[in-house]
PDB file of C-alpha atoms in Angstrom:
ATOM      1  CA  UNK A 294     115.428  51.261 -15.560  1.00  0.00           C
ATOM      2  CA  UNK A 295     113.609  53.566 -14.022  1.00  0.00           C
ATOM      3  CA  UNK A 296     110.757  51.449 -11.413  1.00  0.00           C
ATOM      4  CA  UNK A 297     107.250  52.623 -11.839  1.00  0.00           C
ATOM      5  CA  UNK A 298     104.707  51.911  -9.083  1.00  0.00           C
ATOM      6  CA  UNK A 299     101.504  52.126  -8.805  1.00  0.00           C
ATOM      7  CA  UNK A 300      99.156  52.792  -7.064  1.00  0.00           C
ATOM      8  CA  UNK A 301      95.398  51.646  -7.229  1.00  0.00           C
ATOM      9  CA  UNK A 302      92.056  52.847  -5.568  1.00  0.00           C
ATOM     10  CA  UNK A 303      89.615  49.681  -6.638  1.00  0.00           C
ATOM     11  CA  UNK A 304      87.220  49.125  -4.795  1.00  0.00           C
ATOM     12  CA  UNK A 305      87.003  44.480  -4.301  1.00  0.00           C
ATOM     13  CA  UNK A 306      83.718  43.132  -3.195  1.00  0.00           C
ATOM     14  CA  UNK A 307      83.247  39.038  -1.769  1.00  0.00           C
ATOM     15  CA  UNK A 308      80.304  37.378  -1.703  1.00  0.00           C
ATOM     16  CA  UNK A 309      80.112  38.792   2.005  1.00  0.00           C
ATOM     17  CA  UNK A 310      79.220  42.513   0.901  1.00  0.00           C
ATOM     18  CA  UNK A 311      78.172  42.477  -2.430  1.00  0.00           C
ATOM     19  CA  UNK A 312      75.133  39.215  -3.396  1.00  0.00           C
ATOM     20  CA  UNK A 313      75.032  38.212  -6.726  1.00  0.00           C
ATOM     21  CA  UNK A 314      73.199  38.427  -9.629  1.00  0.00           C
ATOM     22  CA  UNK A 315      72.739  34.131  -8.831  1.00  0.00           C
ATOM     23  CA  UNK A 316      71.499  34.555  -5.421  1.00  0.00           C
ATOM     24  CA  UNK A 317      68.823  36.891  -6.652  1.00  0.00           C
ATOM     25  CA  UNK A 318      67.261  34.971  -8.922  1.00  0.00           C
ATOM     26  CA  UNK A 319      65.487  32.430  -7.843  1.00  0.00           C
ATOM     27  CA  UNK A 320      65.889  28.778  -8.855  1.00  0.00           C
ATOM     28  CA  UNK A 321      64.522  27.018 -11.346  1.00  0.00           C
ATOM     29  CA  UNK A 322      63.145  23.177 -10.380  1.00  0.00           C
ATOM     30  CA  UNK A 323      61.698  21.018 -13.096  1.00  0.00           C
ATOM     31  CA  UNK A 324      58.567  19.132 -12.129  1.00  0.00           C
ATOM     32  CA  UNK A 325      59.228  15.206 -12.081  1.00  0.00           C
ATOM     33  CA  UNK A 326      58.312  12.995 -15.074  1.00  0.00           C
ATOM     34  CA  UNK A 327      55.893  11.065 -14.858  1.00  0.00           C
ATOM     35  CA  UNK A 328      55.716   7.948 -17.237  1.00  0.00           C
ATOM     36  CA  UNK A 329      53.025   5.624 -17.770  1.00  0.00           C
ATOM     37  CA  UNK A 330      54.386   2.134 -16.346  1.00  0.00           C
ATOM     38  CA  UNK A 331      56.028  -0.026 -19.099  1.00  0.00           C
ATOM     39  CA  UNK A 332      57.240   2.630 -20.636  1.00  0.00           C
ATOM     40  CA  UNK A 333      61.102   4.046 -21.474  1.00  0.00           C
ATOM     41  CA  UNK A 334      62.654   7.114 -20.177  1.00  0.00           C
ATOM     42  CA  UNK A 335      63.329   8.463 -23.858  1.00  0.00           C
ATOM     43  CA  UNK A 336      64.875  11.326 -21.684  1.00  0.00           C
ATOM     44  CA  UNK A 337      67.372   8.622 -21.169  1.00  0.00           C
ATOM     45  CA  UNK A 338      68.035   7.327 -24.025  1.00  0.00           C
ATOM     46  CA  UNK A 339      67.479  10.666 -26.350  1.00  0.00           C
ATOM     47  CA  UNK A 340      71.276  11.647 -26.642  1.00  0.00           C
ATOM     48  CA  UNK A 341      72.318   8.083 -26.634  1.00  0.00           C
ATOM     49  CA  UNK A 342      71.538   7.337 -30.473  1.00  0.00           C
ATOM     50  CA  UNK A 343      74.180   4.569 -29.949  1.00  0.00           C
ATOM     51  CA  UNK A 344      71.724   2.438 -28.646  1.00  0.00           C
ATOM     52  CA  UNK A 345      68.988   2.563 -30.879  1.00  0.00           C
ATOM     53  CA  UNK A 346      70.083   1.922 -33.407  1.00  0.00           C
ATOM     54  CA  UNK A 347      73.922   0.107 -34.480  1.00  0.00           C
ATOM     55  CA  UNK A 348      74.956   1.481 -38.184  1.00  0.00           C
ATOM     56  CA  UNK A 349      73.933   4.367 -39.977  1.00  0.00           C
ATOM     57  CA  UNK A 350      72.072   2.436 -42.450  1.00  0.00           C
ATOM     58  CA  UNK A 351      69.797   1.266 -39.966  1.00  0.00           C
ATOM     59  CA  UNK A 352      69.340   4.651 -39.321  1.00  0.00           C
ATOM     60  CA  UNK A 353      68.396   4.591 -43.774  1.00  0.00           C
ATOM     61  CA  UNK A 354      70.712   7.383 -44.327  1.00  0.00           C
ATOM     62  CA  UNK A 355      73.068   5.224 -45.726  1.00  0.00           C
ATOM     63  CA  UNK A 356      73.109   2.172 -47.626  1.00  0.00           C
ATOM     64  CA  UNK A 357      69.733   2.656 -47.261  1.00  0.00           C
ATOM     65  CA  UNK A 358      68.724   2.609 -51.141  1.00  0.00           C
ATOM     66  CA  UNK A 359      67.123  -0.755 -52.975  1.00  0.00           C
ATOM     67  CA  UNK A 360      68.205  -1.129 -56.424  1.00  0.00           C
ATOM     68  CA  UNK A 361      64.884   0.206 -57.780  1.00  0.00           C
ATOM     69  CA  UNK A 362      65.378   3.110 -55.499  1.00  0.00           C
ATOM     70  CA  UNK A 363      68.464   5.291 -57.300  1.00  0.00           C
ATOM     71  CA  UNK A 364      67.298   7.419 -60.732  1.00  0.00           C
ATOM     72  CA  UNK A 365      68.658   9.058 -63.467  1.00  0.00           C
ATOM     73  CA  UNK A 366      68.864  12.057 -61.270  1.00  0.00           C
ATOM     74  CA  UNK A 367      71.289  10.119 -58.928  1.00  0.00           C
ATOM     75  CA  UNK A 368      73.557   9.497 -61.407  1.00  0.00           C
ATOM     76  CA  UNK A 369      73.681  12.772 -62.245  1.00  0.00           C
ATOM     77  CA  UNK A 370      74.993  14.460 -59.379  1.00  0.00           C
ATOM     78  CA  UNK A 371      77.320  11.423 -59.248  1.00  0.00           C
ATOM     79  CA  UNK A 372      78.874  12.549 -62.807  1.00  0.00           C
ATOM     80  CA  UNK A 373      79.004  16.115 -61.470  1.00  0.00           C
ATOM     81  CA  UNK A 374      80.156  15.439 -57.842  1.00  0.00           C
ATOM     82  CA  UNK A 375      83.299  13.103 -58.931  1.00  0.00           C
ATOM     83  CA  UNK A 376      83.981  16.151 -61.036  1.00  0.00           C
ATOM     84  CA  UNK A 377      83.324  14.243 -64.516  1.00  0.00           C
ATOM     85  CA  UNK A 378      81.731  17.078 -66.313  1.00  0.00           C
ATOM     86  CA  UNK A 379      84.453  19.508 -65.639  1.00  0.00           C
ATOM     87  CA  UNK A 380      87.052  17.055 -66.948  1.00  0.00           C
ATOM     88  CA  UNK A 381      84.908  16.162 -70.146  1.00  0.00           C
ATOM     89  CA  UNK A 382      82.863  18.541 -70.148  1.00  0.00           C
ATOM     90  CA  UNK A 383      80.277  17.875 -71.617  1.00  0.00           C
ATOM     91  CA  UNK A 384      77.396  15.471 -70.528  1.00  0.00           C
ATOM     92  CA  UNK A 385      77.656  12.907 -73.951  1.00  0.00           C
ATOM     93  CA  UNK A 386      78.855   9.748 -71.475  1.00  0.00           C
ATOM     94  CA  UNK A 387      76.372  10.293 -68.881  1.00  0.00           C
ATOM     95  CA  UNK A 388      73.071   9.967 -71.367  1.00  0.00           C
ATOM     96  CA  UNK A 389      74.686   7.900 -73.977  1.00  0.00           C
ATOM     97  CA  UNK A 390      75.596   5.249 -70.210  1.00  0.00           C
ATOM     98  CA  UNK A 391      72.011   6.056 -70.008  1.00  0.00           C
ATOM     99  CA  UNK A 392      70.426   5.544 -73.129  1.00  0.00           C
ATOM    100  CA  UNK A 393      71.855   2.901 -73.179  1.00  0.00           C
ATOM    101  CA  UNK A 394      69.352   0.930 -71.414  1.00  0.00           C
ATOM    102  CA  UNK A 395      71.266   0.562 -67.565  1.00  0.00           C
ATOM    103  CA  UNK A 396      69.681   0.784 -64.762  1.00  0.00           C
ATOM    104  CA  UNK A 397      70.683   3.739 -63.015  1.00  0.00           C
ATOM    105  CA  UNK A 398      72.087   1.332 -60.367  1.00  0.00           C
ATOM    106  CA  UNK A 399      74.226  -0.387 -62.457  1.00  0.00           C
ATOM    107  CA  UNK A 400      75.333   2.747 -64.568  1.00  0.00           C
ATOM    108  CA  UNK A 401      76.600   4.086 -60.771  1.00  0.00           C
ATOM    109  CA  UNK A 402      78.408   1.521 -60.619  1.00  0.00           C
ATOM    110  CA  UNK A 403      80.280   1.803 -64.067  1.00  0.00           C
ATOM    111  CA  UNK A 404      80.978   4.987 -62.640  1.00  0.00           C
ATOM    112  CA  UNK A 405      82.343   4.435 -59.510  1.00  0.00           C
ATOM    113  CA  UNK A 406      84.641   1.553 -60.663  1.00  0.00           C
ATOM    114  CA  UNK A 407      86.137   3.635 -63.235  1.00  0.00           C
ATOM    115  CA  UNK A 408      86.700   6.275 -60.347  1.00  0.00           C
ATOM    116  CA  UNK A 409      87.735   3.329 -57.290  1.00  0.00           C
ATOM    117  CA  UNK A 410      84.639   5.547 -54.771  1.00  0.00           C
ATOM    118  CA  UNK A 411      85.227   2.686 -52.153  1.00  0.00           C
ATOM    119  CA  UNK A 412      82.398   3.710 -50.332  1.00  0.00           C
ATOM    120  CA  UNK A 413      79.839   4.366 -53.371  1.00  0.00           C
ATOM    121  CA  UNK A 414      80.290   0.362 -54.688  1.00  0.00           C
ATOM    122  CA  UNK A 415      79.631  -0.631 -51.528  1.00  0.00           C
ATOM    123  CA  UNK A 416      76.773   1.473 -51.031  1.00  0.00           C
ATOM    124  CA  UNK A 417      76.181   0.321 -54.225  1.00  0.00           C
ATOM    125  CA  UNK A 418      76.126  -3.227 -54.163  1.00  0.00           C
ATOM    126  CA  UNK A 419      74.688  -3.546 -51.113  1.00  0.00           C
ATOM    127  CA  UNK A 420      71.156  -1.968 -53.184  1.00  0.00           C
ATOM    128  CA  UNK A 421      72.052  -4.640 -55.578  1.00  0.00           C
ATOM    129  CA  UNK A 422      73.837  -3.270 -58.487  1.00  0.00           C
ATOM    130  CA  UNK A 423      75.300  -5.971 -61.468  1.00  0.00           C
ATOM    131  CA  UNK A 424      79.133  -7.031 -61.306  1.00  0.00           C
ATOM    132  CA  UNK A 425      78.814  -8.292 -64.335  1.00  0.00           C
ATOM    133  CA  UNK A 426      77.313  -5.208 -66.622  1.00  0.00           C
ATOM    134  CA  UNK A 427      79.093  -3.810 -68.639  1.00  0.00           C
ATOM    135  CA  UNK A 428      79.463  -0.043 -70.674  1.00  0.00           C
ATOM    136  CA  UNK A 429      79.335   0.613 -74.040  1.00  0.00           C
ATOM    137  CA  UNK A 430      83.219  -0.955 -74.348  1.00  0.00           C
ATOM    138  CA  UNK A 431      82.438  -4.077 -72.562  1.00  0.00           C
ATOM    139  CA  UNK A 432      84.214  -3.293 -70.195  1.00  0.00           C
ATOM    140  CA  UNK A 433      83.276  -4.886 -67.016  1.00  0.00           C
ATOM    141  CA  UNK A 434      83.791  -2.550 -63.512  1.00  0.00           C
ATOM    142  CA  UNK A 435      86.250  -5.195 -61.733  1.00  0.00           C
ATOM    143  CA  UNK A 436      88.162  -3.873 -65.385  1.00  0.00           C
ATOM    144  CA  UNK A 437      87.494   0.244 -64.547  1.00  0.00           C
ATOM    145  CA  UNK A 438      88.724  -0.031 -61.178  1.00  0.00           C
ATOM    146  CA  UNK A 439      92.494   0.243 -60.445  1.00  0.00           C
ATOM    147  CA  UNK A 440      92.776  -0.049 -56.235  1.00  0.00           C
ATOM    148  CA  UNK A 441      93.147  -3.239 -54.625  1.00  0.00           C
ATOM    149  CA  UNK A 442      90.428  -1.976 -52.680  1.00  0.00           C
ATOM    150  CA  UNK A 443      87.556  -1.447 -55.196  1.00  0.00           C
ATOM    151  CA  UNK A 444      88.389  -5.107 -56.668  1.00  0.00           C
ATOM    152  CA  UNK A 445      88.421  -7.030 -53.303  1.00  0.00           C
ATOM    153  CA  UNK A 446      84.720  -5.647 -52.740  1.00  0.00           C
ATOM    154  CA  UNK A 447      83.983  -6.123 -56.461  1.00  0.00           C
ATOM    155  CA  UNK A 448      85.408 -10.255 -56.156  1.00  0.00           C
ATOM    156  CA  UNK A 449      83.417 -10.527 -53.033  1.00  0.00           C
ATOM    157  CA  UNK A 450      80.086  -9.065 -54.640  1.00  0.00           C
ATOM    158  CA  UNK A 451      80.608 -11.125 -57.529  1.00  0.00           C
ATOM    159  CA  UNK A 452      81.194 -14.716 -55.652  1.00  0.00           C
TER     160      UNK A 452
END
């Protein structure tokens, strides 16, 4: 195999022969922040959310709803989200539970227990869902749940 050689006639520039673009631009200096005495610097806390709020429920994101804040729309959304509509093919079970006079938060607890959805069970229990509620077959969330984590959360709420 023959050795290959290259000749280059590239002219290299260094910082002394060619000024950089950054050096040609004037530097922007941000003005100093003038604060009213007794107030805190919001710039320091803007990106540090952990010191402002300890958890998501304090922030009003998760678990901040009360018992009366849940609606039939929430039940329908959860029914679709968990794939129950795809499995059953109709809304009959959901409509039966809602027409039985149960509060939407209790219907959600029955559905979450049957799906062993621990985060949803915890959220609903924090909102005040009734652990002793029964479905049309007289089964409680404790009887519907099968996973130990979900059962433990429901047992703790029952006490």
